[in-house]
Coordinates of C-alpha atoms and ligand atoms in Angstrom, one line a residue:
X1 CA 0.0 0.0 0.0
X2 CA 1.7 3.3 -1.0
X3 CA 0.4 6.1 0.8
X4 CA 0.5 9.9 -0.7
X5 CA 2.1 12.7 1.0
X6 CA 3.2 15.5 0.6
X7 CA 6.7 15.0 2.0
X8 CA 7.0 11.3 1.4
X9 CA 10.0 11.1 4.0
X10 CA 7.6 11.7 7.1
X11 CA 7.4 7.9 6.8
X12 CA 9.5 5.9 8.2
X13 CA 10.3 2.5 8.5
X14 CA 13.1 2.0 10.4
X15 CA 13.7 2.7 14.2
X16 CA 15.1 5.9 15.8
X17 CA 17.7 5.6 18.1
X18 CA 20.8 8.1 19.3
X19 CA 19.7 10.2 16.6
X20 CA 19.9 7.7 13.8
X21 CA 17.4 5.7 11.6
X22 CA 17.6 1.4 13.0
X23 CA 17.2 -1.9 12.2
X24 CA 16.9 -4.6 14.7
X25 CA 19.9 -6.1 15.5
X26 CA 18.0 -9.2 14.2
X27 CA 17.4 -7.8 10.9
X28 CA 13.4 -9.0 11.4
X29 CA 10.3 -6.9 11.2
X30 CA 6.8 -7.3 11.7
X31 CA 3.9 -5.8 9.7
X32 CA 1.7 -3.2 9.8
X33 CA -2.0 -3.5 8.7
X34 CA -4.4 -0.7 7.3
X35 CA -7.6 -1.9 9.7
X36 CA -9.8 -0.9 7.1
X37 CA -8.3 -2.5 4.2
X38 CA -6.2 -5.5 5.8
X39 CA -3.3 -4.3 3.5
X40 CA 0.3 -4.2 4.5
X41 CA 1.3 -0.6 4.7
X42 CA 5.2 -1.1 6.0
X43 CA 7.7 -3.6 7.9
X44 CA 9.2 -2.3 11.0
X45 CA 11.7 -3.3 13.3
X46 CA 11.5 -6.0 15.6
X47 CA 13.2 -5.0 18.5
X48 CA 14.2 -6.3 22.0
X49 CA 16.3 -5.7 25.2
X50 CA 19.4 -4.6 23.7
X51 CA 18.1 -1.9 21.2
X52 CA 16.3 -0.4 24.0
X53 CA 19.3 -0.7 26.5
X54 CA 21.1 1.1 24.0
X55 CA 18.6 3.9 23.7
X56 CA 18.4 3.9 27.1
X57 CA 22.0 4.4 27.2
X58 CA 22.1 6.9 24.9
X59 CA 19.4 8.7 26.5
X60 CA 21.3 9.0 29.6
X61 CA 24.4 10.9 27.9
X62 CA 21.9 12.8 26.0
X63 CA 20.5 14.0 29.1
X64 CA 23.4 15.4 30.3
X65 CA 23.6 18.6 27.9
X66 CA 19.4 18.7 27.6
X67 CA 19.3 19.7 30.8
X68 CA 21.9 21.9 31.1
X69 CA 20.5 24.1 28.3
X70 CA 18.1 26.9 29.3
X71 CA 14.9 26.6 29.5
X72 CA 14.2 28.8 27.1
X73 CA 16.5 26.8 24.8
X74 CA 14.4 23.5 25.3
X75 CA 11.1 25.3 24.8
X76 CA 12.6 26.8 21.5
X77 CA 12.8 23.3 20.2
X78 CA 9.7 21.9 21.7
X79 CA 7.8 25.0 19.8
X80 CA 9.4 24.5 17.0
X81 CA 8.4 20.8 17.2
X82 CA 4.8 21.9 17.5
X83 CA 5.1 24.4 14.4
X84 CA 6.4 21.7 12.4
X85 CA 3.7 19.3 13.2
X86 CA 0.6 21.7 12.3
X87 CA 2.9 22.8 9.1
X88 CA 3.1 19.1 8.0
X89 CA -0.6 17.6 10.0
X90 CA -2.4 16.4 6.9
X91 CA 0.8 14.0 6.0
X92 CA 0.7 13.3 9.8
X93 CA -3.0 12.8 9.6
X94 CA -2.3 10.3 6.3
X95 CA 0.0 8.4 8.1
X96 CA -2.1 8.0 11.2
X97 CA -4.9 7.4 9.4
X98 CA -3.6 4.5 7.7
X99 CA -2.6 2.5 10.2
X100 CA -5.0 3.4 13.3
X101 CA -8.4 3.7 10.9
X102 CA -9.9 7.0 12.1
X103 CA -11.7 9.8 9.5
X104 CA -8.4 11.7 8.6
X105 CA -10.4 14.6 10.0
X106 CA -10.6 13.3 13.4
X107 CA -6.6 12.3 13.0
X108 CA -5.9 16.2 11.8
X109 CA -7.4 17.0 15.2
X110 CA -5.4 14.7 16.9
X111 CA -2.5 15.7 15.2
X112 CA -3.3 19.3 16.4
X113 CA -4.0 17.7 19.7
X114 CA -0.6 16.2 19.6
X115 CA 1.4 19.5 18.4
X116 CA -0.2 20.8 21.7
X117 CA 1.3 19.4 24.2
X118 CA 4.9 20.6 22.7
X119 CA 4.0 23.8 22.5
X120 CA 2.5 24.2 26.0
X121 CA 4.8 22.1 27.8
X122 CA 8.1 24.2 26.1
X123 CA 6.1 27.3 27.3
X124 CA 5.7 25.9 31.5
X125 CA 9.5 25.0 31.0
X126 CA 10.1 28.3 31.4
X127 CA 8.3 28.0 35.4
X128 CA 9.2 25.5 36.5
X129 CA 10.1 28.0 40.1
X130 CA 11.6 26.4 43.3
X131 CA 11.1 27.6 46.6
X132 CA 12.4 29.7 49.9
X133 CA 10.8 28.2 52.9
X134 CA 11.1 30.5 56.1
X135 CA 13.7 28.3 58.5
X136 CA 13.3 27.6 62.4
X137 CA 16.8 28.5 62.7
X138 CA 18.0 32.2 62.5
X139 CA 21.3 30.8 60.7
X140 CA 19.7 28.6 58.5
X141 CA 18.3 29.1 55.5
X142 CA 16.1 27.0 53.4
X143 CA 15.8 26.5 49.2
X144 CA 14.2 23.9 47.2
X145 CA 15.3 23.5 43.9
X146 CA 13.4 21.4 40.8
X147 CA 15.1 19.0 39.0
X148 CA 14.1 16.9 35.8
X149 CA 14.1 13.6 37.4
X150 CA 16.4 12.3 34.8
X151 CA 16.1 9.3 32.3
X152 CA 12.7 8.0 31.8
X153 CA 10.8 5.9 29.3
X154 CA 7.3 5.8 27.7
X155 CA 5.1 3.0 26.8
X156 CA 2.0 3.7 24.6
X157 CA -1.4 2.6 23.0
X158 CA -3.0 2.4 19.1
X159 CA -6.1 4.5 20.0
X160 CA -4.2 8.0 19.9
X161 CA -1.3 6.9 17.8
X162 CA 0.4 10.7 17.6
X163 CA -1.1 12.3 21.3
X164 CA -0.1 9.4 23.8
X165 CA 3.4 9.8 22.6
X166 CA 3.6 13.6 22.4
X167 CA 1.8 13.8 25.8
X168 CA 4.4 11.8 27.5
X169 CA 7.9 13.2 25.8
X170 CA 6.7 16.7 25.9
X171 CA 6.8 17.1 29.6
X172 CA 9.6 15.1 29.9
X173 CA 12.0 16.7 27.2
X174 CA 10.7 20.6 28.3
X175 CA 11.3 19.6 32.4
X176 CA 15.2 18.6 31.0
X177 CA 14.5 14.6 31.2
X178 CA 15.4 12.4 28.1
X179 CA 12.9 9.9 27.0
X180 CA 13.3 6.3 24.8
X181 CA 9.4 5.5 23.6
X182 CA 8.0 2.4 22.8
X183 CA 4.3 2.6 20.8
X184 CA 1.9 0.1 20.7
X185 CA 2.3 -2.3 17.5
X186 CA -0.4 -1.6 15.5
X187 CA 0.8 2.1 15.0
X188 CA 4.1 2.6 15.2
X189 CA 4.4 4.9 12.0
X190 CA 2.9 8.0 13.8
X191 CA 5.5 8.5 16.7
X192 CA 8.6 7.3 13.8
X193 CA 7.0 10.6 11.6
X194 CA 7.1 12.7 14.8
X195 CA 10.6 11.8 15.1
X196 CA 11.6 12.8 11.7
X197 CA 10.3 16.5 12.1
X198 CA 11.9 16.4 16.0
X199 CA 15.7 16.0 14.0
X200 CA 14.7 18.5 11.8
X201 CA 13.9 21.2 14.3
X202 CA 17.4 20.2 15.9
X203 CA 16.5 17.7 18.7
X204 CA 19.6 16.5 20.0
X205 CA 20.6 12.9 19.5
X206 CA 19.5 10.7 22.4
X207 CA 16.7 13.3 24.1
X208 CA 14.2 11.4 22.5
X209 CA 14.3 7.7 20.8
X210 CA 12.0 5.4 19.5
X211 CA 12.1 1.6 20.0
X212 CA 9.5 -0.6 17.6
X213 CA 8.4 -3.9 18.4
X214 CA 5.4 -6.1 18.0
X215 CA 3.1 -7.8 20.4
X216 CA 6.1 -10.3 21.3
X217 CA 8.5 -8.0 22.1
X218 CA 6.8 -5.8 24.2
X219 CA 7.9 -7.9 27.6
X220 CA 11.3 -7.9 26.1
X221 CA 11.4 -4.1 25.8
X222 CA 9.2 -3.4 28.6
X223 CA 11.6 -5.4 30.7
X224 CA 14.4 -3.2 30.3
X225 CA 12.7 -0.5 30.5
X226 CA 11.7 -1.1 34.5
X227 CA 14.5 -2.9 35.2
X228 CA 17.4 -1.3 33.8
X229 CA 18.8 0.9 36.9
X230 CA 19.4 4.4 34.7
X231 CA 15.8 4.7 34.2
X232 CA 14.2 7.1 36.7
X233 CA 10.7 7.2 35.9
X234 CA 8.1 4.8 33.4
X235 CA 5.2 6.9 31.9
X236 CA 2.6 3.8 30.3
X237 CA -0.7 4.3 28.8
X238 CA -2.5 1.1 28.0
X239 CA -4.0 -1.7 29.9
X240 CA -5.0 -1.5 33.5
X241 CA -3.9 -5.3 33.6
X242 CA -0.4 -4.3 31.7
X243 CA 0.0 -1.3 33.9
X244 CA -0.1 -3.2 37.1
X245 CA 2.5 -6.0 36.0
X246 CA 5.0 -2.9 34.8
X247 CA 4.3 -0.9 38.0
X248 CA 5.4 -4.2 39.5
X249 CA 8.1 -4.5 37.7
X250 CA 9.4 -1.0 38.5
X251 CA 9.2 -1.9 42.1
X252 CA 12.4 -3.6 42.5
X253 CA 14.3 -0.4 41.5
X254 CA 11.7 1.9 42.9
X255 CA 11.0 3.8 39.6
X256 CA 8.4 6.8 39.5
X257 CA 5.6 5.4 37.7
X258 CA 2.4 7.3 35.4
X259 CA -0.4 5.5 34.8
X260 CA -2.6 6.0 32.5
X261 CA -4.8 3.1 32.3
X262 CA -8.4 1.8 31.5
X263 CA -12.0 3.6 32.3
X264 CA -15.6 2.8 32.7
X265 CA -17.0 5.9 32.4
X266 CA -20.3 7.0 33.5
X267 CA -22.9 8.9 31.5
X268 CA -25.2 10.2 33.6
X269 CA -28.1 12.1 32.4
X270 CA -30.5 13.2 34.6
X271 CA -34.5 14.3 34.0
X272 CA -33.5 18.1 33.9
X273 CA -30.8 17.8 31.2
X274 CA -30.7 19.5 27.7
X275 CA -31.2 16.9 25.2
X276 CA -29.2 18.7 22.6
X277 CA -26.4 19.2 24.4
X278 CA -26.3 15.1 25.5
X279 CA -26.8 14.1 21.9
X280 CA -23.7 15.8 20.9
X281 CA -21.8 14.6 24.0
X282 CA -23.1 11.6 23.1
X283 CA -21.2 11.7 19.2
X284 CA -18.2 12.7 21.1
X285 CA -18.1 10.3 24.0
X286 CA -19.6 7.5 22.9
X287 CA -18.9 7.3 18.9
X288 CA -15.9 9.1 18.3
X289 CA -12.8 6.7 17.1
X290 CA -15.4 4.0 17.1
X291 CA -15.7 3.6 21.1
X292 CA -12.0 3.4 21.6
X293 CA -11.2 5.6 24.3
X294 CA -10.4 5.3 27.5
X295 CA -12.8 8.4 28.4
X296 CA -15.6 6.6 26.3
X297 CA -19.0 6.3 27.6
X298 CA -19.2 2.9 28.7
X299 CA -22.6 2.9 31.0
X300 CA -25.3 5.2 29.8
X301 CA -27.7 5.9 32.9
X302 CA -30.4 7.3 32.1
X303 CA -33.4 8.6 34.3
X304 CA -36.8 7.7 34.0
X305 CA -38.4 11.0 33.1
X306 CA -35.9 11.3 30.1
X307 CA -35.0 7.8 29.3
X308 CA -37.5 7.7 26.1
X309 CA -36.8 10.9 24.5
X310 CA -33.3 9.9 25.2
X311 CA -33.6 6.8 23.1
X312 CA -35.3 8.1 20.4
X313 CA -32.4 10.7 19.9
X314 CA -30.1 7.8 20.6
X315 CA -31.4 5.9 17.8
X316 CA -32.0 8.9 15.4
X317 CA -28.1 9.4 16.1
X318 CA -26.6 6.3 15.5
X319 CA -28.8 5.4 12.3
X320 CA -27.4 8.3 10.8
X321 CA -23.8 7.8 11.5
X322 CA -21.7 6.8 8.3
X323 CA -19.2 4.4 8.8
X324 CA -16.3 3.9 6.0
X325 CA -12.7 3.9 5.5
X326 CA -11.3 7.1 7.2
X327 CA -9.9 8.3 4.0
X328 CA -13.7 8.7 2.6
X329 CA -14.3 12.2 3.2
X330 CA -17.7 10.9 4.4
X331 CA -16.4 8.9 7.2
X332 CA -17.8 9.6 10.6
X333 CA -16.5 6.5 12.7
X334 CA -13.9 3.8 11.0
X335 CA -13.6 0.4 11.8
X336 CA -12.5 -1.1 15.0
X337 CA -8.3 -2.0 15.7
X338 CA -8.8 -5.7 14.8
X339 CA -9.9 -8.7 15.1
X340 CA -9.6 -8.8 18.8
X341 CA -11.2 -6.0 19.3
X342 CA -14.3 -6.6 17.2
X343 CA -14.4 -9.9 19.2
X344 CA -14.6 -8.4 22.3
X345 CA -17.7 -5.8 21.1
X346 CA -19.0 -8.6 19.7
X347 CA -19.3 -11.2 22.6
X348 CA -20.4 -7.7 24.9
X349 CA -23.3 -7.3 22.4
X350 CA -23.8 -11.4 22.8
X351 CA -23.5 -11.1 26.4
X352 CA -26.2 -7.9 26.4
X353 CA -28.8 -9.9 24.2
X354 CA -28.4 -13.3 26.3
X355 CA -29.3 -11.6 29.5
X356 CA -32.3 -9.7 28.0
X357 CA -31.3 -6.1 26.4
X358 CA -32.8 -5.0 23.5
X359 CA -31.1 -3.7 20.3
X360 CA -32.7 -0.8 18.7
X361 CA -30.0 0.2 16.2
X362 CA -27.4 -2.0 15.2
X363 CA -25.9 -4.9 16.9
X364 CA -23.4 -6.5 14.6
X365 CA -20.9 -6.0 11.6
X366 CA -21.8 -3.1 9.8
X367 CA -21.8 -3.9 5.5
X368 CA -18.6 -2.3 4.9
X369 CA -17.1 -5.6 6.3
X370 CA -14.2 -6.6 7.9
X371 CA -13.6 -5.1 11.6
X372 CA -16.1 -2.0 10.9
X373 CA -19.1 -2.4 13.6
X374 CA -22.6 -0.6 13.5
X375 CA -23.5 2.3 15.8
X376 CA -25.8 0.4 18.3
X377 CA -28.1 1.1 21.0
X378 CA -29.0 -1.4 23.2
X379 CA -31.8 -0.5 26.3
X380 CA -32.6 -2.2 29.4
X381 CA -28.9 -2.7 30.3
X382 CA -28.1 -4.1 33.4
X383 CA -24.9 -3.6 36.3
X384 CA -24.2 -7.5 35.7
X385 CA -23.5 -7.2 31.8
X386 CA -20.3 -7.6 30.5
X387 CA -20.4 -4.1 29.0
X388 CA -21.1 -2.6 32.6
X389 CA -17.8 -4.0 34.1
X390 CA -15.1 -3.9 31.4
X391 CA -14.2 -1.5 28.5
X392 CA -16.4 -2.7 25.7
X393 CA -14.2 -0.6 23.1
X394 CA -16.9 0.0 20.6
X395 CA -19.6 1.9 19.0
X396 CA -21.6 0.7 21.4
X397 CA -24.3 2.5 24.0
X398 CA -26.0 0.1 26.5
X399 CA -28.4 2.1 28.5
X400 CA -29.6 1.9 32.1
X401 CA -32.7 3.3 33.2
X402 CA -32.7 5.3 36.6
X403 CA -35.0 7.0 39.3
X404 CA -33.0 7.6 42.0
X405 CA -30.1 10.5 42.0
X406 CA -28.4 9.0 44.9
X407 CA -28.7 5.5 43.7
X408 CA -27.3 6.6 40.1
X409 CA -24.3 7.8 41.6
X410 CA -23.6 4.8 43.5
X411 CA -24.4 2.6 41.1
X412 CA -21.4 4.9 38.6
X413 CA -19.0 4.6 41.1
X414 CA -19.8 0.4 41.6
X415 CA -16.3 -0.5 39.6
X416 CA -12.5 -0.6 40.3
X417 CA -12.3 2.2 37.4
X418 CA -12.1 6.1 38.1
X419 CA -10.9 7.9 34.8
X420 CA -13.5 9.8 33.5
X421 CA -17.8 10.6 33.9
X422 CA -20.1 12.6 32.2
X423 CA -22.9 13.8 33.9
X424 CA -25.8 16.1 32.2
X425 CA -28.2 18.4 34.3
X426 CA -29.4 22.4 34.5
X427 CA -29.3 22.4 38.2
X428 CA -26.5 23.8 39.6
X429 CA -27.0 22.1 42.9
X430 CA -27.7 18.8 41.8
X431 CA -24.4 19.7 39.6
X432 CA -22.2 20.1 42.9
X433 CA -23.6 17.0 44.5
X434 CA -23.0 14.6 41.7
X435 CA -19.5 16.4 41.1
X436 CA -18.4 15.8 44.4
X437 CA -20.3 12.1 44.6
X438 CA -18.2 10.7 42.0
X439 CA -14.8 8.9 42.6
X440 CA -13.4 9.6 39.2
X441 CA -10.4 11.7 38.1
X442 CA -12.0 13.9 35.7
X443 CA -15.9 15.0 35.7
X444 CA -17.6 16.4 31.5
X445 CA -20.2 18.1 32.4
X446 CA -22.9 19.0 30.1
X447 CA -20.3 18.2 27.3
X448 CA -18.5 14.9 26.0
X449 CA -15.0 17.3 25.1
X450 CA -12.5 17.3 28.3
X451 CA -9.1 16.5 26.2
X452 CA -7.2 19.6 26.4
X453 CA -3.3 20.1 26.8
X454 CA -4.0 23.0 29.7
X455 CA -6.3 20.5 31.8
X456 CA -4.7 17.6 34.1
X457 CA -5.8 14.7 32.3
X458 CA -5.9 11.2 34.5
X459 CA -7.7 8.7 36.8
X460 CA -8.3 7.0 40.3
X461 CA -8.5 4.1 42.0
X462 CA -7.6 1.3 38.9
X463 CA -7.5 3.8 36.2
X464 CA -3.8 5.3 37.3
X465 CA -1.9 7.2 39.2
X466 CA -0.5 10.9 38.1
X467 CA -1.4 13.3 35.8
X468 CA -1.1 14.6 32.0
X469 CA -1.7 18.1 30.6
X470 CA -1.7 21.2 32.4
X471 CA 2.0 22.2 35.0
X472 CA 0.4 18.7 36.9
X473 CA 1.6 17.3 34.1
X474 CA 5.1 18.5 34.1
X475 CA 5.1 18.2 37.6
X476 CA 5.7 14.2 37.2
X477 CA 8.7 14.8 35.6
X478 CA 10.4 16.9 38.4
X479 CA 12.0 16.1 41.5
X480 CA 12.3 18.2 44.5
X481 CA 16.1 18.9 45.8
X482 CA 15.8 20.8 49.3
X483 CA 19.4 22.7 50.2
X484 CA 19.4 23.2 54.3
X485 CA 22.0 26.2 54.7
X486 CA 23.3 26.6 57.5
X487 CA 26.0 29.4 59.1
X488 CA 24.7 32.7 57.7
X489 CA 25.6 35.0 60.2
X490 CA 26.1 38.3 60.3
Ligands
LIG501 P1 -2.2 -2.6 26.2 O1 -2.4 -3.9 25.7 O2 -2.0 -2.4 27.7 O3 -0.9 -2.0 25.4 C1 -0.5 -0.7 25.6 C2 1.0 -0.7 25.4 O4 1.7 -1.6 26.3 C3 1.4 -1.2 24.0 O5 2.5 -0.4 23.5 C4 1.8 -2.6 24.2 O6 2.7 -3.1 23.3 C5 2.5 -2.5 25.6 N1 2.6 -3.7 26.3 C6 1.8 -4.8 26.4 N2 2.3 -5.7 27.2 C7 3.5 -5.3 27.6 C8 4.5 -5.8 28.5 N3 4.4 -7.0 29.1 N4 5.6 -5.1 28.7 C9 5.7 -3.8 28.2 N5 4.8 -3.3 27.3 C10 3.7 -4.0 27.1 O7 -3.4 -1.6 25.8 P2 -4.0 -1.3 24.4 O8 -5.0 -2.4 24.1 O9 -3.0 -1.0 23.4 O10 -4.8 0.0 24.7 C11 -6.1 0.1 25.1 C12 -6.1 0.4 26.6 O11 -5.4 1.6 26.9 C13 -7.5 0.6 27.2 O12 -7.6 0.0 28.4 C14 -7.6 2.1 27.3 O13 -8.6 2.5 28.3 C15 -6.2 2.4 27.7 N6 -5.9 3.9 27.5 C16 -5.9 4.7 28.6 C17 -5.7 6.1 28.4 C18 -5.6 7.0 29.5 O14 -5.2 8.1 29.3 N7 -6.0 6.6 30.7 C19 -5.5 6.6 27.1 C20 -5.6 5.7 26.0 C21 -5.8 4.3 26.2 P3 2.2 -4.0 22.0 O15 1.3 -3.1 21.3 O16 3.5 -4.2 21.2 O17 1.6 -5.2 22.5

């Protein structure tokens, strides 16, 4: 499959390391699959422990002279980064298109999305401020200084092939850390294009690498990564199951661990809400890149004085959704990762209709084939449903039917998850009450929009520990150094 750019040499094949273009030592690659067509697009490396020891080595001399420059210095580059993403976002867009699936408008966004978190990061580099503290000795006096915490490493999903990657090495390379990246197999092309614009804009070799591997080598690279002692800090978005074997894996060297793991968010929309504003919400948190967020709507409750108007929009929305290829200008939603994935909405759906829901829309594989599944909404969903306990990952809405406020909230906050909820209502009281009732990192309300570089972005309980986006974000890339002076006399 040959894709057309603009500036064919955004894509790249081969590995980046220390500033160069890599094979695997082995020589072997793996493939990488269009999701909407099934056709190759590239081979890329296969690498394993010692590529990424190398970059990790690399990334520790690198480190050396990144933080030393001024901050002004980094955020030059990291803005420069930025510029050259938006210059070049409909090749990014191509390339991210192809092998992740999404309308190539929705990747332009996240490419702009992506380009964001350079520019804003380079721009807190510039305050990142230490303290005085007032001493309790009249001698003494005490400073605390901010330091980039040194080498760390980031490990990535396919669902936001360009943003997971930029929202991890932007804090990191503006707080004066070095990073080596691994993205997720099915989309390794995005983070390899960032790289080419990152030389060109002068990032020095080693700041930043990028280590490829497929499904088999992740352990392999993932095992140096939070075991090799150099490595301060692992920043992973994926998997809650994969983030608690690599938190426990950073345990024996006591590395600083992000998390940025799975959801099961809430949609709660009580009797007072504006329908309008929930039916677009519902485009954006429910539909938008098929289902496949973390933040996606994954238990629509509903209350009783609502639920049917709610449905009828519901199914008015979904029917008129157009799914195809993401390079058909048409495209609203593409088709799911793969074949795993259209298992798992499909055994959900399965699960729903055994135990009783009914599917007004959808419900299966949509005509275009392959991985791409119907909009569907299914009512009469239940807290014992597949799709009420795990990510279903899908253009799927299962909807619950509520009377109680009370009782919805307790019921949203009944799972190990605590990423993101929606909640829709015009009273501000009942606003503040559900706000503070719900044990989740991050609360949409009256909208289905909360990604934003300025914002901290992250969960609680089993969807991760620390924060991206906003100087919370930078913050997990610094380390406090407190200076006790003592003898100032005088
Ligand atoms: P995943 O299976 O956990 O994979 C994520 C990354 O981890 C991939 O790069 C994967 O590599 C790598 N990996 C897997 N096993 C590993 C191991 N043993 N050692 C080192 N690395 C390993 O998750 P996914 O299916 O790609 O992504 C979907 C999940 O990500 C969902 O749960 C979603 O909610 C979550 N997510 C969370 C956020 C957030 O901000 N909270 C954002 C986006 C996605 P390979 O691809 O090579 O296997």
């Amino acid at each position: 499959m040959t894709l057309t750019l603009s500036d064919p040499d955004l894509f790249r094949t081969q590995a980046y390391i220390d500033g160069k273009w890599v094979d695997a030592d082995s020589g072997e690659t793996f493939a990488v699959i269009d999701p909407a067509t099934g056709e190759e697009i590239a081979q890329v490396p296969r690498m394993g422990a010692a590529e990424t020891r190398r970059a990790i080595e690399a990334a520790e001399r690198a480190q050396v002279g990144w933080r030393k420059l001024l901050a002004k210095e980094r955020a030059k580059i990291l803005r420069d980064l930025a510029d050259a993403m938006l210059a070049n976002a409909d090749d990014l867009a191509t390339i991210l298109t192809a092998e992740q699936g999404k309308p190539h408008a929705e990747a332009k966004a996240e490419i702009a999305y992506a380009a964001s978190f350079f520019e804003w990061f380079g721009e807190e580099a510039k305050r990142v401020s230490g303290e005085t503290i007032p001493a309790p000795m009249p001698d003494r006096r005490i400073v605390v200084l901010r330091e980039p915490i040194g080498v760390t490493v980031g490990i990535t999903p396919w669902n936001f092939p360009s943003a997971m990657p930029t929202r991890k090495a932007a804090p990191a390379l503006a707080a004066g850390c070095s990073m080596v990246l691994k993205p997720a197999e099915q989309t390794p092309l995005s983070a390899l294009s960032v790289m080419v614009l990152a030389e060109r804009v002068g990032l020095p070799a080693g700041v930043l690498s990028v280590v490829t591997g497929d499904a088999e080598d992740a352990p392999k690279i993932g095992g140096e990564m939070t075991s090799n002692p150099i490595v301060r800090k692992l920043s992973f978005t994926g998997s809650t199951e994969v983030g608690k074997l690599l938190m426990g894996q950073c345990a024996k060297t006591i590395k600083k661990v992000s998390l940025e793991l799975g959801g099961n968010a809430p949609f709660l929309v009580f009797d007072d809400a504006d329908l309008d504003d929930v039916i677009a919400a519902m485009m954006v948190a429910k539909f938008r890149n098929s289902g496949q967020t973390c933040i996606s709507a994954n238990r629509v409750l509903v209350q009783d004085g609502i639920h049917d108007a709610f449905v009828e929009r519901m199914v008015e929305l979904a029917s008129g959704i157009t799914v195809a290829p993401g390079f058909d200008p048409a495209a609203q939603i593409g088709p799911l990762i793969d074949q795993a994935a259209l298992d798992k909405v499909l055994a959900h759906v399965g699960d729903a209709v055994e135990r009783g829901g009914d599917v007004l829309v959808g419900g299966g594989i949509h005509e275009q084939g392959r991985t791409f599944f119907s909009p569907t909404i299914i009512t009469g969903a239940d807290m014992d449903w597949q799709m009420s306990n795990e990510e279903t990952f899908g253009p799927v809405a299962a909807i619950h039917r509520f009377s109680d406020e009370a009782a919805a909230i307790r019921t949203a906050n009944a799972t190990p998850f605590g990423l993101a909820a929606y909640l829709f209502s015009q009273d501000h009281a009942r606003i503040w009450r559900a706000s503070e009732g719900l044990e989740y990192g991050m609360i949409a309300i009256n909208t289905g929009f909360i990604s934003t570089e300025v914002a901290p972005f992250g969960g609680i309980k089993e969807s991760g520990i620390g924060r991206e986006g906003s100087q919370h974000g930078l913050d997990d890339f610094l380390e406090y150094k407190y200076l006790a002076w003592a003898g100032v006399r005088g």
